[in-house]
Each structure stands twice: as C-alpha cells, then as structure tokens.
Amino acid sequence: MSKILYISSEAFPFIKTGGLGDVAGSLPRALQKNKQDVRLLLPAYQEVLDKVKKQNCVAETFHYGQHIRILETFLPGTRVKTWLVDSPAVFDRPGNPYLDPEGEPWHDNAFRFALFAQCAVDIALNRCGLSWQPDVAHCNDWQSALVPALLDTFPQRPATVFTIHNLAYQGMFNSQTFFDLGLPAELWGMHGVEFHQHFSFIKGGLVFADRINTVSPNYAKEIQQPEFGYGLDGLLRHRKDRLSGIINGIDTDVWNPGTDKLLAKNYNRRTLADKSKNKTYLQKQLKLPAKAKTPLIGLVSRLVEQKGFDSILAAMETLLSLPLQIAILGSGEKVYETALLDWAKKYPQKLSVTIGYDETLSHQIEAGSDIYLMPSTFEPCGLNQLYSLRYGTLPVARNVGGLADTVIDTNEKSMANKTANGFIIDNDTPAALIAAVRRSLKFYKNISVWKQLQHNAMSPDRSWQASARQYIDLYEQAIADNPHPI
Ligand code: ADP
C-alpha cells in the first residue's frame, strides 16, 4: 500500500470545468478501493466551500503574506479524505476557478497556483502537522506543476508523478512573475521552468517529475511530435523513458445508463428499446419535433477551437440539409456561442443549442442521442466518447489522441470481430466530418446492424479498475526512480 497525495485544481462533484474534474473525482476513489491510502488536495473555492457542511481546520500554514487554513472533509459520496487549501483572498471567489467573469484568466493566477503549490509542498513534506507522509505526490496539469519542481529542491522528498490532461494549457507568465513569487533561483533556466524567456508552470512537472503520464497511450506519442507538442515535444522526447499513457476510466456510479437518476428512463444493452424514451424526452425538452426515426446527434462540450467547432460551423449548412436533428450543450468562446445560436435560430426544427453548463442535460443528451459528434482537433483522452459508448450513443470522432484509442471505426473487419463501435473522421476538414456523419446515417438505417454496434459499444468494462491498477504500477515506478527518497 502506498500513501498518495493527489493534487488537483478541480474534482467532481466539488467543482468541475472539464475532464480533469471527472478524473480527480473518481481516480482517488478507485485507488482507495485498491487499498491505497489516498488524500485529495484541492483549493477551497467558494463553490467548494458552499458544499462543505462543517469547516474542520486541521492545519495552518503561511505563504505570500497569507494565513492559510487546511480544512478536512470528504469528497461527497465517498470516503476519500480531502484537504482544502483555504486562503480566502485567493480562492474564495464566485464562478470559474481559472477565469474571471469576463472569461479572461484571473489576473493573479500565477500567484494563486504558486500558493497552492507551496501548500502542497508543506503537506508532501509532512511539515504542517498533519502527521501523514505521502510516498507519492501526484500532480495534475499546470495548476499543480510547480510541486515537483519545488520538491526537487529538498534533500529528501516523496516521489512525484505528473499527469498531463491537456498540454495546450501550460500556465505561461512573464519571467518577472517567477522572481516576484520568490521561487528558488535554481529552478530558473532552460533546464528548469524557463520557456523562451517566459515562466512556464507546466515545465515544473515535465522537467522534474519522476514519472510523467498523459491520459491515453496515443496522446503520449502525439505530444512527442511538433504538431501536438507546443514546443515542448523536444523535452518530452528527452524524457520519453519516463513518459507513458494511461487511458481514463469512467465513474460508473455517475455514468451508468442502468442507474443514472438524471435519465427519463434507465436502460442497458438488453433493454435498448427504453433508450428511445430518453430520445423522445430530450426532443420534447429541447423543443425539437419528437420523431423517433430521425437520427439525433448530440454534443456536450467546452466551446473552444480544440473541440472542432470551426469544422462544425463550416459543415453546418450541409449537416442541417440531411435528415437529422442536432442537440448541442456547451459554453465557452463567445464567437462559437453566437454562431451556434444563429444557426439554431435559423433551423429551430433541426438544431437545438443550449449555452451554459448543465450536468443534468449533459446526461440526458448522452442517453437521448443516437450519435455523438466529437470532431476534436486534438483530444488527450476525451471522456464524452467514453460516456457515449457506455450509453449506446455511437461516436463520430476524429482519429486523434484518446479518441483513436477508444473509437473503433465501423468496417467489414471490425463488424466481423464485433469491435466496431463508431465512425472515424479521418482528417480535420468539414468535408471529412460530413462524410463520417453521412456514413453513420447509412448504418443507422439498418436497425439490426445498429443494434449490434450499440452492443459492441456498451459491452466493454470502461470503469476505473484497470486504469487504477496501471496508476499503482506507475507510483511504484516513480518511487523506484526517486533519487532523494525520504
Ligand atoms: P475537456 O476536459 O477537454 O473539456 P473531456 O471530454 O475530457 O474534455 O471532459 C469534458 C467533461 O466536461 C465531460 O464530463 C463533459 O460532459 C463535461 N462538460 C463539458 N461541457 C459541459 C457543459 N456545458 N455542461 C455539462 N457538462 C459539460
């Protein structure tokens, strides 16, 4: 059994903006089920504090002129002990954890997540009175990437693992910020956290962690190439013997069509007829004509370039000329929000667009749609295609990152060996997207073939169990690689 400090800037159901929230909300529990001693460390944002009944302060520390309390609670619905970094001036704000009300990064994000990292280091070194010494500090994305760097400046430290959930977000700030934060001078430089005269948080994880992983094997390969590497591909190639990919699991307590309380009607692969009740419910709710035979395409996403919205918008006119309906839920960049709403206004009988973040509707779209569209330009793992597969909603997805690892294109061979579970868009163009959608519609017409594809999609075990075991192996490797064990 290892002691794992799991450090994350979001965790469902406390707070979630994307895939990291889902992973941090479910992997710690899966590790615990596999007999690991796990503690989750999270900033005490306002939204998190609102969900904590009693504020139980178990430790205190002091950084950057701030008196910081460590509050102890449990991740709701679990026995995962969770420590919250409570620094009101820094985290007690309404809304998005990373963005201000205008959708811009909070002006003091470097300070906020440097403070978070300093507290994580205190706990990782067992020096704030919690009487618990982790064997591994597991850090996630740029918000906790300074932790491996800071820990490396100590003569003895726990092993460090750094998981890349999305390399596109790097936590880049000007070089002065590094010095303003009073970080150890030895961390500056190209072999440290300097990146082309800027201060890069993510390099703290990429350079200093004992082990690095990404959330799919394919993305682990892709980021070593210039096309997906954002200038960090050289560093990642340099560290390739320490870099691996572990596909995300899904939390089957939350995402299970058989028990999902947010659905109009539960179903499983043997009661697929009940899935259609969710379709009718969704159509009515979204004010689309309740036509059982018209294929309904769903999409739940952050509205950002990565998710393929340029191709979707360019293809929209053609898509809406096909015999289908589309249901989109998302929020993000204003240009996409406006353009999608304009299309919906023009085609209210075929396209429904809901702007916002809505956990309930996201489940209902997964269950009520026939097809799920995911034309991402890159996708580290992708969770929505996994939810879709579990819900018998066949993905039409790009062949990148984790999508390529999980969506098996429908062709003669994959149909014969019963692995076919979706439709691959083979390049980043509107034409390829349209071609893949057309192909899915052709198969949709054949009821028995479609049913078989749904069976193929719904049958595999996509829970965290297998991936949790891989993380446990990764922790053991990190412990073995740690040059400065405690
Ligand atoms: P990413 O982390 O890049 O956003 P993922 O597919 O890994 O993409 O995870 C996205 C998660 O966020 C999924 O659980 C998805 O359902 C959820 N999500 C994204 N946008 C919304 C939204 N507008 N409303 C509800 N859930 C959303």
XYZ file of C-alpha atoms and ligand atoms in Angstrom:
513
model
C 0.000 0.000 0.000
C 1.286 3.452 -0.903
C 0.338 6.817 0.518
C -0.728 9.079 -2.335
C -1.277 12.829 -2.154
C -3.493 13.533 -5.180
C -3.192 17.240 -6.026
C -5.744 18.772 -8.366
C -7.253 22.180 -9.136
C -10.719 20.640 -9.601
C -12.605 17.478 -8.610
C -16.203 16.469 -9.281
C -18.658 16.882 -7.544
C -16.966 19.743 -5.669
C -16.018 21.668 -8.789
C -15.510 20.731 -12.430
C -14.717 22.544 -15.658
C -13.717 19.525 -17.755
C -12.088 16.115 -17.857
C -9.625 16.793 -15.030
C -12.578 17.324 -12.685
C -14.023 13.955 -13.638
C -10.699 12.156 -13.218
C -9.847 13.768 -9.873
C -13.360 12.957 -8.673
C -13.089 9.269 -9.474
C -9.477 8.020 -9.676
C -8.740 8.656 -5.951
C -11.734 6.517 -5.012
C -10.682 3.765 -7.422
C -7.203 3.833 -5.858
C -8.728 3.636 -2.416
C -10.754 0.593 -3.495
C -7.391 -0.908 -4.495
C -6.137 -0.444 -0.934
C -4.096 2.732 -1.480
C -4.089 5.424 1.214
C -5.162 8.492 -0.815
C -5.694 12.116 0.190
C -7.067 14.639 -2.256
C -5.792 18.234 -2.134
C -7.960 20.952 -3.666
C -8.236 24.756 -3.460
C -11.155 25.915 -1.293
C -13.000 27.868 -3.985
C -16.302 29.439 -2.999
C -18.227 26.739 -4.901
C -16.363 24.075 -2.932
C -16.896 25.739 0.457
C -20.606 26.030 -0.307
C -20.704 22.210 -0.436
C -18.830 21.675 2.843
C -21.168 21.438 5.806
C -18.694 21.995 8.639
C -15.314 23.689 8.207
C -12.913 21.474 10.088
C -9.482 23.160 10.232
C -6.739 20.535 10.734
C -3.604 22.552 9.953
C -2.373 26.047 9.222
C 0.429 27.459 7.166
C 1.675 30.821 5.891
C 2.768 31.848 2.396
C 2.991 35.123 0.482
C 1.646 37.081 3.417
C -1.451 34.888 3.613
C -2.559 32.909 6.607
C -3.825 29.626 5.123
C -6.019 27.022 6.745
C -6.144 23.384 5.670
C -9.713 22.159 6.019
C -10.544 18.467 6.165
C -13.612 16.947 4.601
C -14.602 14.039 2.364
C -15.199 14.051 -1.351
C -19.026 13.971 -1.386
C -20.427 10.468 -1.685
C -17.067 8.843 -0.930
C -14.654 8.050 1.899
C -11.826 9.927 0.161
C -10.304 12.276 2.725
C -9.989 15.696 1.131
C -7.874 18.617 2.273
C -8.877 22.078 1.118
C -6.400 24.941 0.849
C -8.403 27.779 2.357
C -6.953 31.177 1.538
C -9.986 33.462 1.144
C -8.205 36.303 -0.655
C -7.002 33.839 -3.268
C -9.709 31.241 -3.754
C -12.951 32.434 -2.184
C -14.396 33.889 -5.396
C -17.569 33.001 -7.263
C -17.556 31.359 -10.666
C -14.943 29.582 -12.736
C -11.768 28.515 -10.915
C -9.489 29.828 -13.658
C -11.423 32.596 -15.412
C -12.898 35.900 -14.267
C -16.474 36.919 -15.139
C -15.247 38.312 -18.482
C -13.861 34.903 -19.413
C -10.245 36.075 -19.018
C -7.754 34.246 -16.768
C -7.868 35.676 -13.218
C -5.174 38.388 -13.156
C -3.411 36.692 -10.224
C -3.495 33.068 -11.422
C 0.296 32.652 -11.110
C 0.150 33.809 -7.506
C -2.931 31.667 -6.752
C -1.479 28.424 -8.033
C 2.027 29.122 -6.710
C 0.422 29.481 -3.273
C -1.500 26.250 -3.853
C 1.769 24.508 -4.808
C 3.566 25.837 -1.708
C 0.825 24.362 0.491
C 1.032 21.068 -1.393
C 4.781 21.012 -0.709
C 4.170 21.593 3.017
C 1.844 18.602 3.088
C 4.050 16.449 0.839
C 6.945 17.011 3.258
C 4.691 16.426 6.273
C 5.648 19.746 7.792
C 2.329 21.303 8.694
C 1.292 18.969 11.458
C -0.934 16.517 9.582
C 1.162 13.511 10.690
C 0.906 11.885 7.313
C 3.880 11.405 4.986
C 2.951 10.572 1.375
C 5.137 8.237 -0.675
C 3.969 9.932 -3.877
C 2.762 13.428 -4.744
C 0.579 13.048 -7.835
C 0.220 16.399 -9.640
C -2.143 17.260 -12.475
C -1.851 19.907 -15.186
C -0.132 23.276 -14.895
C -2.006 24.386 -11.782
C -0.056 21.885 -9.651
C 3.008 21.502 -11.883
C 5.251 23.633 -9.673
C 5.038 20.990 -6.953
C 7.568 18.523 -8.485
C 9.950 21.442 -9.161
C 9.735 22.828 -5.630
C 10.010 19.373 -4.048
C 13.149 18.712 -6.066
C 14.938 21.495 -4.196
C 14.763 19.484 -0.954
C 17.372 16.849 0.002
C 14.633 14.319 0.706
C 11.170 14.231 -0.792
C 8.342 11.907 -1.820
C 8.308 10.573 -5.384
C 6.466 12.747 -7.901
C 4.100 11.868 -10.730
C 2.839 14.474 -13.166
C -0.211 13.818 -15.342
C -0.816 15.870 -18.487
C -4.554 16.172 -19.043
C -4.083 18.805 -21.738
C -0.717 20.100 -22.949
C -2.370 23.128 -24.560
C -2.778 24.763 -21.152
C 0.689 25.488 -19.813
C 0.439 28.255 -17.239
C 2.729 30.711 -19.037
C 3.627 34.019 -17.392
C 6.322 36.639 -17.880
C 9.731 35.987 -16.382
C 9.311 38.729 -13.756
C 6.472 36.700 -12.228
C 8.952 33.948 -11.357
C 11.092 36.383 -9.400
C 8.112 38.178 -7.849
C 6.973 34.841 -6.445
C 10.338 34.383 -4.739
C 10.803 30.903 -6.163
C 14.175 29.164 -5.714
C 16.645 30.708 -8.186
C 17.983 27.265 -9.131
C 14.643 26.500 -10.831
C 15.164 29.264 -13.393
C 16.806 28.457 -16.741
C 16.052 26.282 -19.748
C 16.638 23.148 -17.681
C 14.092 24.472 -15.211
C 10.845 26.380 -15.596
C 12.039 28.951 -18.150
C 10.494 28.597 -21.605
C 11.743 31.080 -24.220
C 12.331 33.796 -21.596
C 8.916 33.122 -20.063
C 7.923 31.350 -16.872
C 6.174 28.059 -17.617
C 4.397 26.291 -14.761
C 3.925 23.087 -16.744
C 7.684 22.690 -17.210
C 7.909 22.188 -13.450
C 6.088 18.899 -13.934
C 7.655 17.928 -17.249
C 11.254 18.534 -16.143
C 11.208 17.449 -12.506
C 8.584 14.718 -12.009
C 9.966 11.222 -11.519
C 7.266 9.915 -13.858
C 5.080 11.723 -16.388
C 1.956 10.346 -17.959
C -0.848 11.500 -20.189
C -4.419 10.288 -20.288
C -4.129 7.999 -23.309
C -1.303 5.992 -24.892
C -1.849 7.651 -28.270
C -1.638 11.206 -26.864
C 1.595 10.208 -25.078
C 3.044 9.517 -28.541
C 1.465 12.524 -30.244
C 2.896 15.106 -27.832
C 6.402 13.967 -28.711
C 5.791 15.332 -32.215
C 5.939 19.025 -33.167
C 2.323 19.003 -34.405
C 0.929 18.326 -30.904
C 3.898 19.301 -28.725
C 3.529 23.114 -28.425
C 7.296 23.481 -28.481
C 7.629 21.014 -25.599
C 7.962 17.957 -27.849
C 11.780 18.054 -27.605
C 11.653 17.974 -23.806
C 9.075 15.178 -23.917
C 11.204 13.153 -26.326
C 14.132 13.699 -23.976
C 12.033 12.248 -21.127
C 10.337 9.542 -23.178
C 11.634 6.706 -20.983
C 9.703 8.287 -18.100
C 6.589 9.107 -20.150
C 3.598 6.805 -20.605
C -0.138 6.920 -21.311
C -2.989 5.561 -19.205
C -6.490 5.817 -20.594
C -9.060 7.403 -18.279
C -11.774 5.219 -16.854
C -15.278 6.466 -16.242
C -17.055 6.722 -12.934
C -19.695 4.067 -13.396
C -21.589 5.263 -10.317
C -22.197 8.550 -12.134
C -22.230 7.382 -15.757
C -24.312 4.230 -15.976
C -27.492 4.218 -18.098
C -28.871 1.414 -15.934
C -28.893 3.509 -12.742
C -28.434 7.144 -13.851
C -31.026 9.132 -11.854
C -30.899 12.032 -14.309
C -32.464 9.994 -17.131
C -36.131 9.841 -18.108
C -35.828 6.041 -18.307
C -32.985 3.732 -17.342
C -31.803 1.107 -19.807
C -28.978 -1.291 -20.546
C -27.804 -3.191 -23.590
C -30.594 -5.741 -23.173
C -33.324 -3.103 -22.868
C -32.266 -0.757 -25.644
C -35.880 -0.042 -26.562
C -36.006 2.059 -23.385
C -33.230 4.261 -24.733
C -35.751 5.666 -27.224
C -37.845 7.013 -24.324
C -34.894 9.206 -23.447
C -34.791 10.395 -27.037
C -38.436 11.421 -27.037
C -37.976 13.115 -23.670
C -34.945 15.033 -24.948
C -36.642 16.077 -28.179
C -39.626 17.419 -26.258
C -37.456 19.171 -23.698
C -35.383 20.850 -26.410
C -38.481 21.657 -28.499
C -37.340 19.526 -31.409
C -40.022 17.524 -33.278
C -40.463 14.222 -31.392
C -39.644 11.967 -34.323
C -38.463 8.533 -33.243
C -36.878 7.606 -36.574
C -34.939 10.809 -37.206
C -31.347 10.310 -36.046
C -30.434 12.695 -33.242
C -26.819 13.815 -32.930
C -25.638 15.036 -29.523
C -22.685 17.161 -28.446
C -21.684 18.388 -24.964
C -18.532 20.420 -24.844
C -16.499 23.405 -23.917
C -16.928 25.696 -26.918
C -13.282 26.089 -27.875
C -11.299 25.580 -31.072
C -9.886 22.241 -29.807
C -13.307 20.638 -29.941
C -13.606 21.119 -33.698
C -16.153 23.943 -33.805
C -14.548 25.555 -36.856
C -15.254 22.389 -38.838
C -18.714 22.032 -37.322
C -19.682 25.584 -38.255
C -18.262 25.219 -41.763
C -20.188 21.957 -42.181
C -23.397 23.159 -40.515
C -25.322 24.142 -43.665
C -24.732 20.700 -45.210
C -25.359 18.826 -41.953
C -28.687 20.578 -41.488
C -29.721 19.634 -45.030
C -29.509 15.957 -44.006
C -32.405 14.072 -42.375
C -31.226 14.528 -38.784
C -31.512 16.610 -35.627
C -28.656 18.051 -33.595
C -28.593 18.887 -29.854
C -25.650 20.948 -28.596
C -24.866 21.899 -24.983
C -21.804 23.992 -24.255
C -20.235 27.172 -23.097
C -17.003 28.890 -23.921
C -15.815 31.326 -26.547
C -18.362 33.969 -27.461
C -17.775 33.627 -31.225
C -18.840 29.999 -31.125
C -21.765 30.663 -28.799
C -23.096 33.382 -31.105
C -22.566 31.452 -34.336
C -24.254 28.319 -32.975
C -27.213 30.277 -31.614
C -27.601 31.963 -35.024
C -27.806 28.573 -36.742
C -30.330 27.339 -34.168
C -32.496 30.404 -34.760
C -32.449 29.672 -38.478
C -33.219 25.941 -38.129
C -35.277 25.536 -34.919
C -36.789 22.269 -36.156
C -33.391 20.651 -36.595
C -30.889 22.250 -34.257
C -31.107 22.957 -30.536
C -28.302 24.922 -28.878
C -28.160 25.365 -25.096
C -25.464 27.712 -23.850
C -24.325 27.036 -20.312
C -23.029 24.319 -18.039
C -25.711 21.772 -17.188
C -24.815 18.425 -15.616
C -28.384 17.059 -15.911
C -28.824 17.964 -19.563
C -25.381 16.523 -20.351
C -26.543 13.104 -19.104
C -29.831 13.431 -20.964
C -28.055 14.260 -24.226
C -25.747 11.257 -23.799
C -28.763 8.991 -23.255
C -31.243 10.541 -25.692
C -28.984 10.920 -28.733
C -28.310 8.212 -31.299
C -24.952 9.572 -32.406
C -22.345 11.661 -30.579
C -20.217 14.138 -32.520
C -16.620 14.728 -31.388
C -14.524 16.222 -34.199
C -11.717 17.448 -31.882
C -8.531 18.759 -33.487
C -6.686 17.036 -30.636
C -8.004 15.131 -27.643
C -5.773 13.944 -24.767
C -8.292 11.278 -23.716
C -11.812 12.561 -24.136
C -14.496 11.449 -21.747
C -17.634 12.173 -23.709
C -16.897 9.483 -26.274
C -16.477 7.037 -23.362
C -19.791 8.120 -21.834
C -21.386 7.871 -25.284
C -20.094 4.341 -25.805
C -21.429 3.357 -22.386
C -24.813 4.889 -23.269
C -25.033 3.173 -26.686
C -24.713 6.527 -28.460
C -22.258 5.871 -31.242
C -19.441 8.407 -31.587
C -18.466 10.097 -34.828
C -14.973 11.171 -33.798
C -11.572 12.301 -35.082
C -8.707 9.803 -35.128
C -6.589 11.713 -32.608
C -5.415 11.151 -29.033
C -7.663 9.079 -26.814
C -10.402 9.099 -29.444
C -8.185 6.941 -31.659
C -7.562 4.611 -28.708
C -11.245 4.086 -27.934
C -13.422 4.626 -31.035
C -13.200 1.715 -33.459
C -14.319 2.601 -36.964
C -17.122 0.541 -38.450
C -15.871 -1.527 -41.385
C -16.109 -5.113 -42.563
C -13.342 -6.394 -40.333
C -14.396 -4.588 -37.138
C -18.007 -5.604 -37.719
C -16.977 -9.228 -38.155
C -14.950 -9.293 -34.936
C -17.585 -7.241 -33.090
C -15.290 -4.377 -32.113
C -16.880 -1.708 -34.356
C -18.371 0.987 -32.134
C -18.327 4.284 -34.054
C -17.226 6.260 -37.080
C -13.858 7.893 -37.605
C -13.426 11.358 -39.130
C -10.055 10.886 -40.767
C -8.871 14.476 -41.048
C -9.530 17.967 -39.755
C -11.768 19.234 -42.561
C -15.502 19.943 -42.787
C -15.674 17.524 -45.740
C -14.306 14.638 -43.666
C -16.736 15.465 -40.866
C -19.684 15.455 -43.270
C -18.526 12.185 -44.857
C -18.329 10.458 -41.471
C -21.768 11.736 -40.425
C -23.244 10.552 -43.744
C -21.679 7.137 -43.186
C -23.145 6.901 -39.680
C -26.601 7.788 -41.055
C -26.335 4.989 -43.590
C -25.675 2.454 -40.841
C -28.374 3.982 -38.633
C -30.970 2.932 -41.197
C -30.090 -0.732 -40.685
C -31.749 -1.438 -37.353
C -30.143 -4.807 -36.621
C -26.616 -3.679 -37.562
C -27.025 -0.525 -35.461
C -28.136 -2.613 -32.503
C -25.055 -4.790 -32.853
C -22.842 -1.694 -32.922
C -24.542 -0.445 -29.757
C -23.862 -3.805 -28.100
C -20.214 -3.612 -29.104
C -20.012 -0.095 -27.653
C -21.786 -0.871 -24.377
C -20.189 -4.219 -23.529
C -16.567 -3.449 -22.539
C -15.767 -2.577 -18.936
C -14.835 1.119 -19.015
C -14.662 1.570 -15.244
C -11.546 2.844 -13.466
C -10.489 -0.597 -12.233
C -7.945 -1.433 -14.983
C -6.547 2.102 -15.155
C -6.268 2.391 -11.368
C -4.022 -0.670 -11.398
C -1.838 0.994 -14.028
C -1.551 4.097 -11.839
C -0.482 1.923 -8.915
C 2.282 0.457 -11.120
C 3.250 3.993 -12.140
C 3.526 5.042 -8.483
C 5.819 2.085 -7.827
C 7.996 3.094 -10.766
C 8.125 6.700 -9.525
C 9.102 5.550 -6.043
C 11.880 3.427 -7.553
C 13.075 6.379 -9.672
C 13.056 8.949 -6.852
C 16.705 9.973 -6.358
C 16.001 11.653 -2.981
C 13.690 9.294 -1.034
C 12.571 10.234 2.453
P -12.199 18.515 -21.694
O -11.595 18.133 -20.394
O -11.209 18.876 -22.753
O -13.247 19.587 -21.562
P -13.344 15.835 -21.725
O -14.142 15.110 -22.756
O -12.156 15.128 -21.187
O -12.981 17.256 -22.300
O -14.297 16.138 -20.475
C -15.334 17.045 -20.534
C -16.248 16.833 -19.348
O -16.946 18.060 -19.080
C -17.319 15.812 -19.603
O -17.713 15.221 -18.391
C -18.463 16.667 -20.167
O -19.712 16.041 -20.064
C -18.343 17.889 -19.312
N -18.871 19.110 -19.921
C -18.280 19.913 -20.840
N -19.076 20.961 -21.138
C -20.194 20.814 -20.402
C -21.413 21.571 -20.266
N -21.608 22.685 -20.953
N -22.354 21.114 -19.405
C -22.154 19.978 -18.703
N -21.043 19.218 -18.789
C -20.070 19.630 -19.621
